[in-house]
Amino acid sequence: MYIIRRWWERYALTLVLVSLSFGTAWAIRQTQGAIVFEVYHLLTRPFQSSPNQAPQLYDARVQELETRIVELENKNNQLEELLGYVNQSNSNTKNSPQQAIAAPVIDRSADQWWQQITLGRGSQAGIQVGDIVTAPGGLVGKVTSVSPHTSRVLLISDPTSQLGVTISRSRFMGFLRGQSANYAVMQFFDKVPDVRPGDAIATSPYSQLFPAGIPVGIVESINLKKSPAPEAIIALSAPMPYLEWVVVSLK
């Protein structure tokens, strides 16, 4: 009995391994290698692509490229329009030392969307505090702070922004204040102003903050009974929600 136990302790592991080898070989032969194939397939599955993956990846890539093309076309159209606007602004002031430059909008916080924007050009480009900012459509705002490479602009849609404006058709005047949207309120100086929906308004010749005659917006509705003075709702003509580039009039 002692001899058998010594023999088992010495050769038990070898006997078990040999048995497993023969058993595995027999199973592979009986299943014609199906077990090996299943194990291999299970181990390599994370690295294999499904039959439908390639067309999906191709469609996603095509969609990405189409989106990039549309985006580039839109930017190209914006830059062409802006270049024409800058050239027109400079030609209008060719007898004046004032010049206009284009600047990209690089920052606009969600909680101050209608109050201010940050431009990607600053004092190194000649921008100073107080410079007037416009866009195709009309007045945008005024530069309030400047760093070497950026500028901050207070928008006319900000409720704290006020400016003198004039009804272009009738020349009746008032002052404009923002409404934190693409609208503003014009309060008239006269009790019975000559104003109607669709009238264009521009900066007043008496304004001390902005040059006269810059387009501001269009009269959308009127409340002549408003106290203490009649008011009109003005739809701002510059595309305030979508500003990507603006024009800064340098002093």
Short mmCIF file of C-alpha atoms in Angstrom, two decimals:
data_model
loop_
_atom_site.label_atom_id
_atom_site.label_comp_id
_atom_site.label_asym_id
_atom_site.label_seq_id
_atom_site.Cartn_x
_atom_site.Cartn_y
_atom_site.Cartn_z
CA MET A 1 0.00 0.00 0.00
CA TYR A 2 2.87 2.37 0.78
CA ILE A 3 4.51 1.65 -2.57
CA ILE A 4 1.25 2.37 -4.47
CA ARG A 5 0.77 5.68 -2.68
CA ARG A 6 4.37 6.74 -3.41
CA TRP A 7 3.85 5.81 -7.08
CA TRP A 8 0.60 7.81 -7.24
CA GLU A 9 2.16 10.88 -5.66
CA ARG A 10 5.02 10.76 -8.18
CA TYR A 11 3.03 10.08 -11.38
CA ALA A 12 -0.49 11.38 -10.64
CA LEU A 13 0.00 14.74 -12.41
CA THR A 14 1.53 13.12 -15.45
CA LEU A 15 -1.28 10.57 -15.59
CA VAL A 16 -3.95 13.29 -15.39
CA LEU A 17 -2.28 15.38 -18.14
CA VAL A 18 -1.93 12.37 -20.42
CA SER A 19 -5.59 11.51 -19.83
CA LEU A 20 -6.67 15.06 -20.64
CA SER A 21 -4.57 15.06 -23.79
CA PHE A 22 -6.09 11.82 -25.04
CA GLY A 23 -9.56 13.02 -24.06
CA THR A 24 -9.14 16.31 -25.88
CA ALA A 25 -7.75 14.62 -28.98
CA TRP A 26 -10.69 12.18 -28.99
CA ALA A 27 -13.21 15.03 -28.61
CA ILE A 28 -11.61 17.03 -31.46
CA ARG A 29 -11.68 13.98 -33.71
CA GLN A 30 -15.29 13.17 -32.87
CA THR A 31 -16.45 16.78 -33.50
CA GLN A 32 -14.13 17.31 -36.50
CA GLY A 33 -12.47 20.35 -34.86
CA ALA A 34 -15.73 22.21 -34.07
CA ILE A 35 -14.68 22.85 -30.46
CA VAL A 36 -11.39 24.44 -31.51
CA PHE A 37 -13.18 26.64 -34.06
CA GLU A 38 -15.72 27.80 -31.47
CA VAL A 39 -12.99 28.67 -28.96
CA TYR A 40 -11.01 30.52 -31.64
CA HIS A 41 -14.11 32.42 -32.77
CA LEU A 42 -14.96 33.36 -29.17
CA LEU A 43 -11.45 34.68 -28.48
CA THR A 44 -11.16 36.70 -31.73
CA ARG A 45 -14.74 38.07 -31.80
CA PRO A 46 -13.78 41.49 -30.28
CA PHE A 47 -11.30 42.01 -33.12
CA GLN A 48 -13.62 41.01 -35.95
CA SER A 49 -15.90 43.42 -37.83
CA SER A 50 -19.48 42.47 -38.52
CA PRO A 51 -20.53 42.02 -42.17
CA ASN A 52 -22.61 45.21 -42.00
CA GLN A 53 -19.92 47.35 -40.36
CA ALA A 54 -18.06 48.36 -43.53
CA PRO A 55 -21.10 49.88 -45.31
CA GLN A 56 -22.07 51.71 -42.12
CA LEU A 57 -18.58 53.16 -41.76
CA TYR A 58 -18.61 54.19 -45.42
CA ASP A 59 -21.98 55.92 -45.08
CA ALA A 60 -20.83 57.72 -41.93
CA ARG A 61 -17.68 58.94 -43.72
CA VAL A 62 -19.70 60.16 -46.71
CA GLN A 63 -22.07 62.02 -44.41
CA GLU A 64 -19.13 63.61 -42.60
CA LEU A 65 -17.58 64.80 -45.87
CA GLU A 66 -20.90 66.18 -47.11
CA THR A 67 -21.32 68.12 -43.87
CA ARG A 68 -17.78 69.51 -44.19
CA ILE A 69 -18.48 70.62 -47.76
CA VAL A 70 -21.69 72.40 -46.76
CA GLU A 71 -19.89 74.08 -43.86
CA LEU A 72 -17.05 75.26 -46.11
CA GLU A 73 -19.51 76.60 -48.69
CA ASN A 74 -21.39 78.53 -46.01
CA LYS A 75 -18.17 80.00 -44.61
CA ASN A 76 -17.01 80.94 -48.10
CA ASN A 77 -20.30 82.72 -48.81
CA GLN A 78 -20.09 84.55 -45.48
CA LEU A 79 -16.52 85.66 -46.13
CA GLU A 80 -17.36 86.87 -49.65
CA GLU A 81 -20.30 88.86 -48.31
CA LEU A 82 -18.17 90.22 -45.48
CA LEU A 83 -15.34 91.18 -47.84
CA GLY A 84 -17.78 93.16 -49.97
CA TYR A 85 -19.17 94.82 -46.85
CA VAL A 86 -15.69 95.75 -45.60
CA ASN A 87 -14.71 97.15 -48.99
CA GLN A 88 -17.91 99.19 -49.08
CA SER A 89 -17.30 100.48 -45.55
CA ASN A 90 -13.76 101.50 -46.42
CA SER A 91 -14.84 103.17 -49.66
CA ASN A 92 -17.44 105.17 -47.75
CA THR A 93 -14.72 106.45 -45.43
CA LYS A 94 -11.87 106.86 -47.94
CA ASN A 95 -11.72 110.58 -47.20
CA SER A 96 -11.57 109.86 -43.49
CA PRO A 97 -8.79 108.31 -41.39
CA GLN A 98 -11.30 105.73 -40.13
CA GLN A 99 -10.92 102.24 -41.58
CA ALA A 100 -12.81 98.98 -41.09
CA ILE A 101 -11.43 95.49 -40.44
CA ALA A 102 -13.09 92.10 -40.22
CA ALA A 103 -12.91 90.12 -36.97
CA PRO A 104 -14.14 86.61 -36.10
CA VAL A 105 -16.46 85.95 -33.17
CA ILE A 106 -14.55 83.44 -31.02
CA ASP A 107 -16.59 83.29 -27.82
CA ARG A 108 -20.18 83.72 -26.76
CA SER A 109 -21.39 82.33 -23.44
CA ALA A 110 -24.84 80.80 -23.25
CA ASP A 111 -25.89 82.91 -20.25
CA GLN A 112 -24.82 86.13 -22.04
CA TRP A 113 -25.81 85.20 -25.58
CA TRP A 114 -27.62 88.49 -26.24
CA GLN A 115 -25.33 90.67 -24.14
CA GLN A 116 -21.77 90.39 -25.41
CA ILE A 117 -19.40 88.65 -27.80
CA THR A 118 -15.63 88.20 -27.89
CA LEU A 119 -13.69 88.89 -31.07
CA GLY A 120 -10.48 87.21 -32.17
CA ARG A 121 -8.69 90.49 -32.86
CA GLY A 122 -7.46 93.10 -30.40
CA SER A 123 -5.17 96.05 -29.89
CA GLN A 124 -2.46 94.59 -32.14
CA ALA A 125 -4.93 94.87 -35.01
CA GLY A 126 -5.68 98.49 -34.06
CA ILE A 127 -8.94 97.91 -32.18
CA GLN A 128 -9.66 100.30 -29.28
CA VAL A 129 -12.35 100.70 -26.65
CA GLY A 130 -15.28 102.58 -28.15
CA ASP A 131 -14.87 101.26 -31.71
CA ILE A 132 -18.16 100.63 -33.50
CA VAL A 133 -19.02 97.05 -34.53
CA THR A 134 -21.34 96.24 -37.42
CA ALA A 135 -22.26 93.27 -39.59
CA PRO A 136 -24.06 92.84 -42.90
CA GLY A 137 -27.51 94.10 -41.93
CA GLY A 138 -26.60 96.83 -39.50
CA LEU A 139 -25.31 97.84 -36.09
CA VAL A 140 -24.03 95.15 -33.70
CA GLY A 141 -22.56 97.04 -30.75
CA LYS A 142 -19.52 98.75 -29.32
CA VAL A 143 -16.11 97.56 -28.11
CA THR A 144 -15.94 97.77 -24.30
CA SER A 145 -12.58 96.12 -23.51
CA VAL A 146 -9.48 95.15 -25.46
CA SER A 147 -6.50 92.84 -24.99
CA PRO A 148 -3.63 92.39 -27.46
CA HIS A 149 -5.43 89.58 -29.32
CA THR A 150 -9.13 89.80 -28.31
CA SER A 151 -11.90 92.36 -27.90
CA ARG A 152 -15.20 92.30 -26.02
CA VAL A 153 -18.28 93.86 -27.58
CA LEU A 154 -21.45 95.01 -25.82
CA LEU A 155 -24.37 94.15 -28.11
CA ILE A 156 -27.23 96.56 -28.72
CA SER A 157 -29.56 93.70 -27.75
CA ASP A 158 -28.24 93.97 -24.17
CA PRO A 159 -30.84 95.65 -21.91
CA THR A 160 -28.12 97.96 -20.55
CA SER A 161 -27.27 99.19 -24.05
CA GLN A 162 -29.04 102.41 -25.09
CA LEU A 163 -28.62 104.56 -28.19
CA GLY A 164 -30.38 107.37 -29.99
CA VAL A 165 -32.25 106.32 -33.14
CA THR A 166 -34.37 107.94 -35.85
CA ILE A 167 -37.26 106.78 -38.03
CA SER A 168 -35.66 107.07 -41.48
CA ARG A 169 -38.92 107.95 -43.25
CA SER A 170 -40.41 110.54 -40.89
CA ARG A 171 -37.26 111.55 -38.94
CA PHE A 172 -39.02 111.14 -35.58
CA MET A 173 -36.50 110.26 -32.89
CA GLY A 174 -36.21 108.29 -29.68
CA PHE A 175 -33.84 105.98 -27.87
CA LEU A 176 -33.41 102.25 -28.18
CA ARG A 177 -32.80 99.66 -25.46
CA GLY A 178 -32.21 95.94 -25.90
CA GLN A 179 -34.56 93.16 -24.84
CA SER A 180 -32.12 90.23 -24.48
CA ALA A 181 -33.34 88.87 -27.80
CA ASN A 182 -33.16 89.79 -31.47
CA TYR A 183 -35.54 92.63 -30.64
CA ALA A 184 -35.31 96.02 -28.97
CA VAL A 185 -37.71 98.71 -27.77
CA MET A 186 -37.72 102.23 -29.16
CA GLN A 187 -39.20 104.89 -26.89
CA PHE A 188 -40.21 108.07 -28.72
CA PHE A 189 -39.58 111.60 -27.57
CA ASP A 190 -42.86 112.80 -29.14
CA LYS A 191 -46.28 111.90 -27.80
CA VAL A 192 -47.72 111.27 -31.28
CA PRO A 193 -44.89 110.13 -33.54
CA ASP A 194 -45.28 109.42 -37.25
CA VAL A 195 -44.36 105.76 -37.30
CA ARG A 196 -45.76 102.64 -38.93
CA PRO A 197 -44.82 98.91 -39.07
CA GLY A 198 -42.08 98.31 -41.61
CA ASP A 199 -40.35 101.67 -41.05
CA ALA A 200 -36.57 101.45 -41.01
CA ILE A 201 -34.67 102.99 -38.13
CA ALA A 202 -31.04 104.11 -37.97
CA THR A 203 -28.70 105.72 -35.49
CA SER A 204 -29.62 109.32 -34.73
CA PRO A 205 -27.57 112.29 -35.98
CA TYR A 206 -27.68 113.52 -32.37
CA SER A 207 -26.20 110.32 -30.94
CA GLN A 208 -22.97 110.84 -29.04
CA LEU A 209 -22.11 107.15 -28.92
CA PHE A 210 -22.56 106.03 -32.54
CA PRO A 211 -22.13 107.67 -35.95
CA ALA A 212 -25.37 108.77 -37.61
CA GLY A 213 -27.14 106.71 -40.24
CA ILE A 214 -26.11 103.16 -39.30
CA PRO A 215 -29.05 100.78 -39.96
CA VAL A 216 -30.44 99.34 -36.73
CA GLY A 217 -33.69 97.54 -37.50
CA ILE A 218 -37.30 97.57 -38.66
CA VAL A 219 -40.42 98.61 -36.77
CA GLU A 220 -42.46 95.49 -36.06
CA SER A 221 -45.27 96.80 -33.82
CA ILE A 222 -46.31 100.07 -32.13
CA ASN A 223 -47.95 100.97 -28.83
CA LEU A 224 -48.97 104.64 -28.94
CA LYS A 225 -50.78 104.33 -25.60
CA LYS A 226 -47.69 103.26 -23.71
CA SER A 227 -46.92 105.50 -20.72
CA PRO A 228 -44.95 107.68 -20.23
CA ALA A 229 -44.14 107.69 -23.98
CA PRO A 230 -45.15 105.72 -27.09
CA GLU A 231 -43.02 102.69 -27.86
CA ALA A 232 -42.28 100.47 -30.83
CA ILE A 233 -40.87 96.95 -30.98
CA ILE A 234 -37.86 96.86 -33.31
CA ALA A 235 -36.58 93.73 -35.05
CA LEU A 236 -32.82 94.22 -35.20
CA SER A 237 -31.46 93.99 -38.73
CA ALA A 238 -28.02 92.53 -37.90
CA PRO A 239 -28.17 88.72 -37.49
CA MET A 240 -27.53 88.77 -33.73
CA PRO A 241 -28.19 85.05 -33.09
CA TYR A 242 -25.80 83.90 -35.82
CA LEU A 243 -22.84 86.27 -35.68
CA GLU A 244 -19.62 84.57 -36.78
CA TRP A 245 -17.81 87.54 -38.32
CA VAL A 246 -18.21 91.27 -37.72
CA VAL A 247 -16.68 94.50 -38.97
CA VAL A 248 -14.92 96.87 -36.56
CA SER A 249 -14.64 100.54 -37.54
CA LEU A 250 -11.28 101.72 -36.29
CA LYS A 251 -10.86 105.21 -34.91
#
